[in-house]
Amino acid sequence: MSKHSVTLIPGDGIGPELAETTKACIDATGVSIDWDIQTAGIDIMEAEGTPLPDRVLESIRKNHVAIKSPITTPVGTGFRSVNVALRKELDLFACIRPCKSYEGVRSRYQNIDLVVVRENTEDLYAGIEFEKGSKECQEVIDFINKYSARKIRNDSGVSIKPISVFGTERIVKAAFEYARQNGRKKVTAVHKANIMKYSDGLFLEVARQVAKQYTDIEFDDRIVDNMCMQLVQTPENYDVLVLPNLYGDILSDLCAGLVGGLGVAPGANIGEKGALFEATHGSAPKYKGMNKVNPTALILSSVLMLKHLGETEAANRLEQAVAHVIREGKYVTYDMKADRKDPTAVGTREMGQAIIDSMKVAAK
Ligand code: NAD
């Protein structure tokens, strides 16, 4: 009997080839997984009438763990993003993005090792918005103008920024738990509490309270603009960052940029009842079916998944094999070559095979 049951969503665009390669790498670690393969995305929209059939959610609810290749968000069809829908439906409130330098990846920086923990459900991203000129917007403006000393102009659109004690407690706890489980030393809360006293101020206050329960891990905080400057000047001073949704979105990309970009940026979306692992990049439709793109981000996401499953030794072996192949720079995809037109670049599957071979050599 398999030790773990995992939902695998092959996605669309470049998704299926990345999923196939990643699955092969995971299976090659020897960890016994019963794969529940669930299609979703634009390729199944016509047949099933939705890019996210209920069976996909049911499978994740049953298995509690899923790995997902990118899925296209079609423009102008009325379908909302499957990626956002999955996070909402499963209440995956924490987005964890480790940003680590690997030797051989072209980047302005070396030795970066940061983890961004982003709150996924609140803040300006909660989707509570009122369109300029609408009746509801005018009512909101009238209400605010009645109760607030500061006035809103009548020709404004309004987006609401809720940050709760509940939401902050669980994300900051998630950051500290991640730090503990992964041997990290410090958690930094990022905010703009000096200006937004009742939303970011609350975030900071609750973060300070939660930090008192984790005396084994250092805690500090930074104002978000200062944090951006420090990340590009002295990133080595930081370890785990915990942020409300919007700052988390922006700083995730900043940190991905420090380590060489989207091709190597893995991610995990974690909730109380489930975890979904996925690369940060999208479905790059122009490369669909070409066996061309870099599988590293999804394979590194699977490293996070193996750790989540308690398979730390296998996760470390797989990560070391990825690092080895990138460092060697021979069996890597076009985007990892100095010249993107380098004819020695290999395809997605071949890079995956090189990673599998490297694990086999290391085991000898
Ligand atoms: P994208 O990340 O798909 O592609 C942007 C460019 O980055 C590509 O053209 C390619 O040059 C490069 N790239 C991306 N992944 C790569 C890889 N693995 N190897 C090498 N190069 C790679 O971003 P986009 O074009 O803005 O989005 C395309 C679709 O993906 C959209 O429909 C978008 O909504 C969706 N999307 C999905 C997710 C997700 O599934 N979580 C995330 C982001 C975007």
CSV table of C-alpha atoms and ligand atoms in Angstrom, one decimal:
chain,number,residue,atom,x,y,z
A,1,MET,CA,0.0,0.0,0.0
A,2,SER,CA,1.2,3.5,-0.8
A,3,LYS,CA,2.3,5.6,2.1
A,4,HIS,CA,0.8,8.9,0.8
A,5,SER,CA,-2.1,9.9,-1.4
A,6,VAL,CA,-1.5,13.0,-3.4
A,7,THR,CA,-3.7,14.8,-5.9
A,8,LEU,CA,-1.8,15.8,-9.1
A,9,ILE,CA,-3.3,18.5,-11.3
A,10,PRO,CA,-1.4,18.5,-14.6
A,11,GLY,CA,-2.8,22.0,-15.6
A,12,ASP,CA,-2.7,23.3,-19.1
A,13,GLY,CA,-0.3,25.1,-21.4
A,14,ILE,CA,3.2,23.9,-20.3
A,15,GLY,CA,1.6,22.3,-17.3
A,16,PRO,CA,1.3,18.7,-18.4
A,17,GLU,CA,4.9,18.3,-19.4
A,18,LEU,CA,6.1,19.9,-16.2
A,19,ALA,CA,3.8,17.6,-14.2
A,20,GLU,CA,5.0,14.5,-16.0
A,21,THR,CA,8.7,15.4,-15.3
A,22,THR,CA,8.1,16.4,-11.7
A,23,LYS,CA,6.1,13.2,-11.0
A,24,ALA,CA,9.0,11.2,-12.5
A,25,CYS,CA,11.5,13.0,-10.2
A,26,ILE,CA,9.3,12.4,-7.1
A,27,ASP,CA,8.8,8.7,-7.9
A,28,ALA,CA,12.5,8.3,-8.4
A,29,THR,CA,13.1,9.4,-4.8
A,30,GLY,CA,11.5,6.1,-3.8
A,31,VAL,CA,8.8,7.7,-1.7
A,32,SER,CA,5.6,5.7,-2.2
A,33,ILE,CA,2.8,7.9,-3.5
A,34,ASP,CA,-0.6,6.9,-4.7
A,35,TRP,CA,-1.3,9.6,-7.4
A,36,ASP,CA,-4.8,10.8,-7.9
A,37,ILE,CA,-4.5,12.6,-11.2
A,38,GLN,CA,-7.2,15.3,-11.7
A,39,THR,CA,-7.4,17.3,-14.9
A,40,ALA,CA,-8.4,21.0,-14.6
A,41,GLY,CA,-8.0,24.1,-16.8
A,42,ILE,CA,-8.9,25.3,-20.2
A,43,ASP,CA,-8.4,22.0,-21.9
A,44,ILE,CA,-11.3,20.4,-20.0
A,45,MET,CA,-13.6,23.4,-20.1
A,46,GLU,CA,-15.5,22.3,-23.2
A,47,ALA,CA,-16.0,18.8,-22.1
A,48,GLU,CA,-17.0,19.5,-18.4
A,49,GLY,CA,-18.3,23.1,-18.7
A,50,THR,CA,-16.0,24.4,-16.0
A,51,PRO,CA,-12.2,24.6,-15.7
A,52,LEU,CA,-12.5,23.5,-12.1
A,53,PRO,CA,-14.8,20.5,-11.7
A,54,ASP,CA,-16.0,19.5,-8.2
A,55,ARG,CA,-14.1,16.2,-8.4
A,56,VAL,CA,-10.8,18.2,-8.2
A,57,LEU,CA,-11.8,19.9,-4.9
A,58,GLU,CA,-13.2,16.6,-3.6
A,59,SER,CA,-9.9,14.8,-4.3
A,60,ILE,CA,-7.9,17.5,-2.5
A,61,ARG,CA,-10.3,17.5,0.4
A,62,LYS,CA,-9.8,13.7,0.7
A,63,ASN,CA,-6.0,13.6,0.2
A,64,HIS,CA,-5.2,17.0,2.0
A,65,VAL,CA,-2.1,17.4,-0.3
A,66,ALA,CA,-2.0,18.4,-3.9
A,67,ILE,CA,0.6,19.4,-6.5
A,68,LYS,CA,-0.5,21.6,-9.3
A,69,SER,CA,1.0,22.6,-12.6
A,70,PRO,CA,0.1,26.1,-13.9
A,71,ILE,CA,-3.4,26.8,-15.2
A,72,THR,CA,-4.4,29.5,-17.7
A,73,THR,CA,-6.9,32.2,-16.6
A,74,PRO,CA,-8.8,32.7,-19.9
A,75,VAL,CA,-9.5,36.4,-20.5
A,76,GLY,CA,-13.1,37.4,-21.3
A,77,THR,CA,-14.9,34.0,-20.9
A,78,GLY,CA,-16.4,34.8,-17.5
A,79,PHE,CA,-14.4,32.1,-15.8
A,80,ARG,CA,-12.5,33.3,-12.7
A,81,SER,CA,-9.0,32.1,-12.0
A,82,VAL,CA,-8.8,28.4,-11.1
A,83,ASN,CA,-5.7,29.2,-9.0
A,84,VAL,CA,-7.5,31.8,-7.0
A,85,ALA,CA,-10.7,29.6,-6.7
A,86,LEU,CA,-8.6,26.7,-5.3
A,87,ARG,CA,-7.1,28.9,-2.6
A,88,LYS,CA,-10.5,30.3,-1.7
A,89,GLU,CA,-12.4,27.0,-1.7
A,90,LEU,CA,-9.8,25.2,0.4
A,91,ASP,CA,-9.0,28.3,2.6
A,92,LEU,CA,-5.3,28.1,1.8
A,93,PHE,CA,-4.5,31.1,3.8
A,94,ALA,CA,-0.7,31.0,3.8
A,95,CYS,CA,1.5,31.3,0.7
A,96,ILE,CA,5.0,30.2,1.4
A,97,ARG,CA,7.7,31.0,-1.1
A,98,PRO,CA,11.3,30.1,-0.4
A,99,CYS,CA,13.8,32.1,-2.4
A,100,LYS,CA,17.2,30.5,-2.4
A,101,SER,CA,20.3,31.0,-4.6
A,102,TYR,CA,21.5,28.0,-6.5
A,103,GLU,CA,25.0,28.1,-7.9
A,104,GLY,CA,24.7,28.2,-11.7
A,105,VAL,CA,21.5,30.3,-11.9
A,106,ARG,CA,22.3,33.7,-13.4
A,107,SER,CA,21.5,36.4,-10.8
A,108,ARG,CA,23.0,39.7,-9.5
A,109,TYR,CA,23.0,38.2,-6.0
A,110,GLN,CA,24.6,35.0,-4.4
A,111,ASN,CA,23.8,33.2,-1.1
A,112,ILE,CA,20.3,34.4,-0.8
A,113,ASP,CA,18.1,32.3,1.5
A,114,LEU,CA,14.8,33.9,2.3
A,115,VAL,CA,11.3,32.6,2.9
A,116,VAL,CA,8.3,34.8,2.1
A,117,VAL,CA,5.1,33.9,4.1
A,118,ARG,CA,2.2,35.8,2.6
A,119,GLU,CA,-1.3,36.1,4.0
A,120,ASN,CA,-3.6,34.9,1.2
A,121,THR,CA,-7.2,35.9,2.2
A,122,GLU,CA,-7.4,39.4,3.5
A,123,ASP,CA,-6.1,43.0,3.0
A,124,LEU,CA,-6.7,45.0,-0.2
A,125,TYR,CA,-6.8,41.6,-2.0
A,126,ALA,CA,-10.0,40.5,-0.2
A,127,GLY,CA,-11.8,41.7,-3.4
A,128,ILE,CA,-14.1,44.1,-1.5
A,129,GLU,CA,-14.4,47.0,-4.1
A,130,PHE,CA,-16.8,49.6,-5.1
A,131,GLU,CA,-16.8,51.0,-8.6
A,132,LYS,CA,-16.6,54.8,-9.1
A,133,GLY,CA,-20.1,56.2,-9.9
A,134,SER,CA,-22.1,53.1,-8.6
A,135,LYS,CA,-24.9,53.5,-6.1
A,136,GLU,CA,-23.1,51.3,-3.6
A,137,CYS,CA,-19.9,53.3,-4.0
A,138,GLN,CA,-21.7,56.5,-3.3
A,139,GLU,CA,-23.3,55.0,-0.2
A,140,VAL,CA,-19.9,53.9,1.1
A,141,ILE,CA,-18.4,57.4,0.4
A,142,ASP,CA,-21.4,59.1,2.1
A,143,PHE,CA,-21.0,56.8,5.1
A,144,ILE,CA,-17.3,57.4,5.4
A,145,ASN,CA,-17.7,61.2,4.9
A,146,LYS,CA,-20.2,61.2,7.8
A,147,TYR,CA,-17.9,59.3,10.2
A,148,SER,CA,-14.4,60.2,9.2
A,149,ALA,CA,-12.5,63.5,9.6
A,150,ARG,CA,-10.9,62.8,6.3
A,151,LYS,CA,-13.2,63.1,3.3
A,152,ILE,CA,-13.3,61.0,0.1
A,153,ARG,CA,-14.0,62.7,-3.2
A,154,ASN,CA,-17.2,61.7,-4.9
A,155,ASP,CA,-15.5,60.7,-8.1
A,156,SER,CA,-13.5,58.0,-6.3
A,157,GLY,CA,-13.5,54.2,-6.6
A,158,VAL,CA,-13.0,52.4,-3.3
A,159,SER,CA,-11.1,49.3,-2.3
A,160,ILE,CA,-11.4,48.1,1.3
A,161,LYS,CA,-8.4,46.8,3.3
A,162,PRO,CA,-9.6,44.5,6.1
A,163,ILE,CA,-7.0,42.9,8.4
A,164,SER,CA,-8.3,40.8,11.3
A,165,VAL,CA,-6.9,39.4,14.5
A,166,PHE,CA,-7.9,35.9,13.4
A,167,GLY,CA,-6.3,36.2,10.0
A,168,THR,CA,-3.1,37.7,11.4
A,169,GLU,CA,-2.7,35.2,14.2
A,170,ARG,CA,-2.9,32.2,11.9
A,171,ILE,CA,-0.5,33.6,9.3
A,172,VAL,CA,2.1,34.7,11.9
A,173,LYS,CA,1.8,31.3,13.6
A,174,ALA,CA,2.3,29.6,10.2
A,175,ALA,CA,5.5,31.7,9.7
A,176,PHE,CA,6.8,30.7,13.2
A,177,GLU,CA,5.9,27.0,12.7
A,178,TYR,CA,7.6,27.0,9.3
A,179,ALA,CA,10.7,28.6,10.9
A,180,ARG,CA,10.7,25.9,13.7
A,181,GLN,CA,10.2,23.0,11.3
A,182,ASN,CA,12.9,24.2,8.9
A,183,GLY,CA,15.5,25.3,11.4
A,184,ARG,CA,15.2,29.0,10.6
A,185,LYS,CA,16.4,31.6,13.1
A,186,LYS,CA,14.3,34.7,12.7
A,187,VAL,CA,10.9,35.9,11.6
A,188,THR,CA,10.4,39.5,10.4
A,189,ALA,CA,6.9,41.1,10.2
A,190,VAL,CA,6.6,43.6,7.4
A,191,HIS,CA,3.9,46.4,7.6
A,192,LYS,CA,3.2,50.0,7.3
A,193,ALA,CA,1.9,50.4,10.8
A,194,ASN,CA,3.1,54.0,11.1
A,195,ILE,CA,0.5,55.1,8.5
A,196,MET,CA,-2.3,52.4,8.5
A,197,LYS,CA,-2.7,52.2,12.3
A,198,TYR,CA,-5.9,50.1,12.4
A,199,SER,CA,-5.0,47.5,9.7
A,200,ASP,CA,-1.2,47.2,9.6
A,201,GLY,CA,-1.0,48.5,13.2
A,202,LEU,CA,-3.2,45.5,14.2
A,203,PHE,CA,-1.1,43.2,12.1
A,204,LEU,CA,2.0,44.3,13.9
A,205,GLU,CA,0.5,44.2,17.4
A,206,VAL,CA,-0.9,40.7,16.9
A,207,ALA,CA,2.4,39.5,15.4
A,208,ARG,CA,4.2,40.8,18.5
A,209,GLN,CA,1.8,38.8,20.7
A,210,VAL,CA,2.2,35.6,18.7
A,211,ALA,CA,6.0,36.0,18.7
A,212,LYS,CA,5.9,35.8,22.5
A,213,GLN,CA,4.9,32.1,22.1
A,214,TYR,CA,8.0,31.3,20.1
A,215,THR,CA,10.9,32.4,22.3
A,216,ASP,CA,13.2,30.0,20.5
A,217,ILE,CA,13.0,32.2,17.3
A,218,GLU,CA,14.1,35.8,17.0
A,219,PHE,CA,11.4,38.3,16.0
A,220,ASP,CA,11.7,41.8,14.6
A,221,ASP,CA,9.7,44.0,12.2
A,222,ARG,CA,10.3,46.4,9.3
A,223,ILE,CA,8.3,49.0,7.6
A,224,VAL,CA,7.6,47.8,4.0
A,225,ASP,CA,9.4,50.5,2.1
A,226,ASN,CA,12.5,50.2,4.3
A,227,MET,CA,12.2,46.4,3.9
A,228,CYS,CA,12.4,46.7,0.1
A,229,MET,CA,15.6,48.8,0.3
A,230,GLN,CA,17.2,46.5,2.9
A,231,LEU,CA,16.3,43.4,0.8
A,232,VAL,CA,18.3,44.7,-2.2
A,233,GLN,CA,21.2,46.1,0.0
A,234,THR,CA,21.6,43.5,2.8
A,235,PRO,CA,19.4,40.5,2.1
A,236,GLU,CA,21.7,38.3,4.3
A,237,ASN,CA,20.2,40.0,7.4
A,238,TYR,CA,16.8,38.4,6.8
A,239,ASP,CA,15.4,34.9,7.1
A,240,VAL,CA,11.6,34.4,7.2
A,241,LEU,CA,9.4,37.3,6.3
A,242,VAL,CA,5.7,37.4,7.2
A,243,LEU,CA,3.5,39.9,5.4
A,244,PRO,CA,-0.1,40.9,4.7
A,245,ASN,CA,-1.5,40.0,1.3
A,246,LEU,CA,-0.5,43.0,-0.9
A,247,TYR,CA,3.1,43.5,0.5
A,248,GLY,CA,3.5,39.7,0.3
A,249,ASP,CA,2.6,39.7,-3.4
A,250,ILE,CA,5.1,42.4,-4.2
A,251,LEU,CA,7.9,41.2,-2.1
A,252,SER,CA,7.5,37.6,-3.3
A,253,ASP,CA,8.5,38.9,-6.8
A,254,LEU,CA,11.2,41.1,-5.4
A,255,CYS,CA,12.7,38.0,-3.6
A,256,ALA,CA,12.2,35.8,-6.7
A,257,GLY,CA,14.2,38.4,-8.6
A,258,LEU,CA,17.1,38.2,-6.1
A,259,VAL,CA,17.5,34.5,-6.9
A,260,GLY,CA,17.2,34.6,-10.6
A,261,GLY,CA,13.5,34.8,-11.4
A,262,LEU,CA,10.4,32.8,-12.0
A,263,GLY,CA,12.1,29.7,-13.5
A,264,VAL,CA,13.4,28.7,-10.0
A,265,ALA,CA,10.6,30.1,-7.7
A,266,PRO,CA,8.6,27.3,-6.0
A,267,GLY,CA,5.6,27.9,-3.8
A,268,ALA,CA,3.2,26.3,-1.3
A,269,ASN,CA,-0.3,27.3,-0.4
A,270,ILE,CA,-1.2,26.0,3.0
A,271,GLY,CA,-4.4,25.9,5.0
A,272,GLU,CA,-5.7,24.1,8.1
A,273,LYS,CA,-7.1,21.2,6.1
A,274,GLY,CA,-4.9,21.0,3.0
A,275,ALA,CA,-1.8,22.1,1.2
A,276,LEU,CA,-1.3,22.9,-2.5
A,277,PHE,CA,2.1,23.1,-4.0
A,278,GLU,CA,2.8,25.0,-7.2
A,279,ALA,CA,5.4,27.0,-9.1
A,280,THR,CA,5.1,30.8,-9.1
A,281,HIS,CA,5.2,31.0,-12.9
A,282,GLY,CA,2.2,30.6,-15.2
A,283,SER,CA,1.2,28.3,-18.0
A,284,ALA,CA,3.4,30.1,-20.7
A,285,PRO,CA,1.0,28.9,-23.5
A,286,LYS,CA,3.4,29.8,-26.3
A,287,TYR,CA,5.7,27.0,-25.2
A,288,LYS,CA,2.9,24.4,-24.9
A,289,GLY,CA,3.9,20.8,-25.9
A,290,MET,CA,7.4,21.9,-27.0
A,291,ASN,CA,9.3,20.1,-24.2
A,292,LYS,CA,11.3,23.3,-23.8
A,293,VAL,CA,10.6,25.0,-20.5
A,294,ASN,CA,12.4,24.8,-17.2
A,295,PRO,CA,10.9,22.2,-14.8
A,296,THR,CA,12.9,23.5,-11.8
A,297,ALA,CA,10.2,25.6,-10.1
A,298,LEU,CA,7.7,22.8,-10.0
A,299,ILE,CA,10.3,20.2,-9.0
A,300,LEU,CA,11.4,22.5,-6.1
A,301,SER,CA,7.7,22.9,-5.2
A,302,SER,CA,7.6,19.1,-5.0
A,303,VAL,CA,10.6,19.3,-2.6
A,304,LEU,CA,8.4,21.5,-0.3
A,305,MET,CA,5.7,18.9,-0.7
A,306,LEU,CA,7.9,16.0,0.3
A,307,LYS,CA,9.0,18.0,3.4
A,308,HIS,CA,5.3,18.7,4.2
A,309,LEU,CA,4.7,14.9,4.0
A,310,GLY,CA,7.5,14.3,6.5
A,311,GLU,CA,9.8,12.8,3.8
A,312,THR,CA,12.6,15.2,4.6
A,313,GLU,CA,15.5,12.9,3.6
A,314,ALA,CA,14.0,12.3,0.2
A,315,ALA,CA,13.2,16.0,-0.2
A,316,ASN,CA,16.9,16.8,0.6
A,317,ARG,CA,18.1,14.2,-1.9
A,318,LEU,CA,15.9,15.6,-4.7
A,319,GLU,CA,16.9,19.2,-3.9
A,320,GLN,CA,20.6,18.3,-4.0
A,321,ALA,CA,20.1,16.6,-7.4
A,322,VAL,CA,18.4,19.8,-8.7
A,323,ALA,CA,21.3,21.9,-7.3
A,324,HIS,CA,23.9,19.6,-8.9
A,325,VAL,CA,22.3,19.7,-12.4
A,326,ILE,CA,22.0,23.5,-12.2
A,327,ARG,CA,25.5,23.9,-10.9
A,328,GLU,CA,26.9,21.7,-13.7
A,329,GLY,CA,24.9,23.7,-16.2
A,330,LYS,CA,25.1,21.0,-18.9
A,331,TYR,CA,21.7,19.3,-18.9
A,332,VAL,CA,19.6,22.5,-18.4
A,333,THR,CA,16.9,24.2,-20.4
A,334,TYR,CA,17.5,27.2,-22.7
A,335,ASP,CA,16.7,29.8,-20.0
A,336,MET,CA,19.5,28.6,-17.8
A,337,LYS,CA,22.1,28.9,-20.5
A,338,ALA,CA,24.2,32.1,-20.8
A,339,ASP,CA,23.0,32.4,-24.4
A,340,ARG,CA,19.3,31.5,-24.7
A,341,LYS,CA,19.9,30.2,-28.2
A,342,ASP,CA,22.6,27.8,-27.0
A,343,PRO,CA,22.0,24.6,-29.1
A,344,THR,CA,23.2,22.5,-26.2
A,345,ALA,CA,20.2,23.4,-24.1
A,346,VAL,CA,18.1,20.3,-23.3
A,347,GLY,CA,14.3,19.9,-23.0
A,348,THR,CA,12.1,19.7,-20.0
A,349,ARG,CA,12.1,15.8,-19.8
A,350,GLU,CA,15.9,15.6,-20.4
A,351,MET,CA,16.6,18.0,-17.5
A,352,GLY,CA,14.2,15.9,-15.3
A,353,GLN,CA,16.1,12.8,-16.4
A,354,ALA,CA,19.4,14.4,-15.5
A,355,ILE,CA,18.0,15.1,-12.0
A,356,ILE,CA,16.9,11.5,-11.7
A,357,ASP,CA,20.4,10.3,-12.8
A,358,SER,CA,22.1,12.6,-10.4
A,359,MET,CA,20.0,11.1,-7.5
A,360,LYS,CA,21.0,7.6,-8.7
A,361,VAL,CA,24.7,8.5,-8.8
A,362,ALA,CA,24.6,10.1,-5.3
A,363,ALA,CA,23.0,6.9,-4.0
A,364,LYS,CA,25.9,4.7,-5.2
B,1,NAD,P1,4.0,33.0,-17.4
B,1,NAD,O1,4.7,32.8,-16.1
B,1,NAD,O2,3.1,31.9,-17.9
B,1,NAD,O3,5.0,33.3,-18.6
B,1,NAD,C1,5.7,34.5,-18.7
B,1,NAD,C2,7.0,34.1,-19.4
B,1,NAD,O4,7.9,33.6,-18.5
B,1,NAD,C3,6.9,33.0,-20.5
B,1,NAD,O5,6.6,33.5,-21.8
B,1,NAD,C4,8.3,32.4,-20.5
B,1,NAD,O6,9.1,33.2,-21.3
B,1,NAD,C5,8.7,32.6,-19.1
B,1,NAD,N1,8.5,31.3,-18.3
B,1,NAD,C6,7.4,31.0,-17.5
B,1,NAD,N2,7.6,29.8,-16.9
B,1,NAD,C7,8.8,29.3,-17.5
B,1,NAD,C8,9.5,28.1,-17.3
B,1,NAD,N3,9.0,27.1,-16.5
B,1,NAD,N4,10.6,27.9,-18.0
B,1,NAD,C9,11.1,28.9,-18.8
B,1,NAD,N5,10.5,30.1,-19.0
B,1,NAD,C10,9.3,30.3,-18.3
B,1,NAD,O7,3.1,34.3,-17.2
B,1,NAD,P2,1.9,35.0,-18.1
B,1,NAD,O8,2.3,34.9,-19.6
B,1,NAD,O9,1.6,36.2,-17.5
B,1,NAD,O10,0.7,34.0,-17.8
B,1,NAD,C11,0.2,33.0,-18.7
B,1,NAD,C12,-1.0,32.3,-18.1
B,1,NAD,O11,-0.7,31.7,-16.9
B,1,NAD,C13,-2.1,33.3,-17.8
B,1,NAD,O12,-3.3,32.8,-18.2
B,1,NAD,C14,-2.0,33.5,-16.3
B,1,NAD,O13,-3.3,33.8,-15.7
B,1,NAD,C15,-1.6,32.1,-15.9
B,1,NAD,N6,-0.9,32.0,-14.6
B,1,NAD,C16,-1.2,30.9,-13.8
B,1,NAD,C17,-0.5,30.8,-12.6
B,1,NAD,C18,-0.8,29.6,-11.8
B,1,NAD,O14,-1.2,28.6,-12.3
B,1,NAD,N7,-0.6,29.6,-10.5
B,1,NAD,C19,0.4,31.8,-12.1
B,1,NAD,C20,0.6,32.9,-13.0
B,1,NAD,C21,0.0,33.0,-14.2
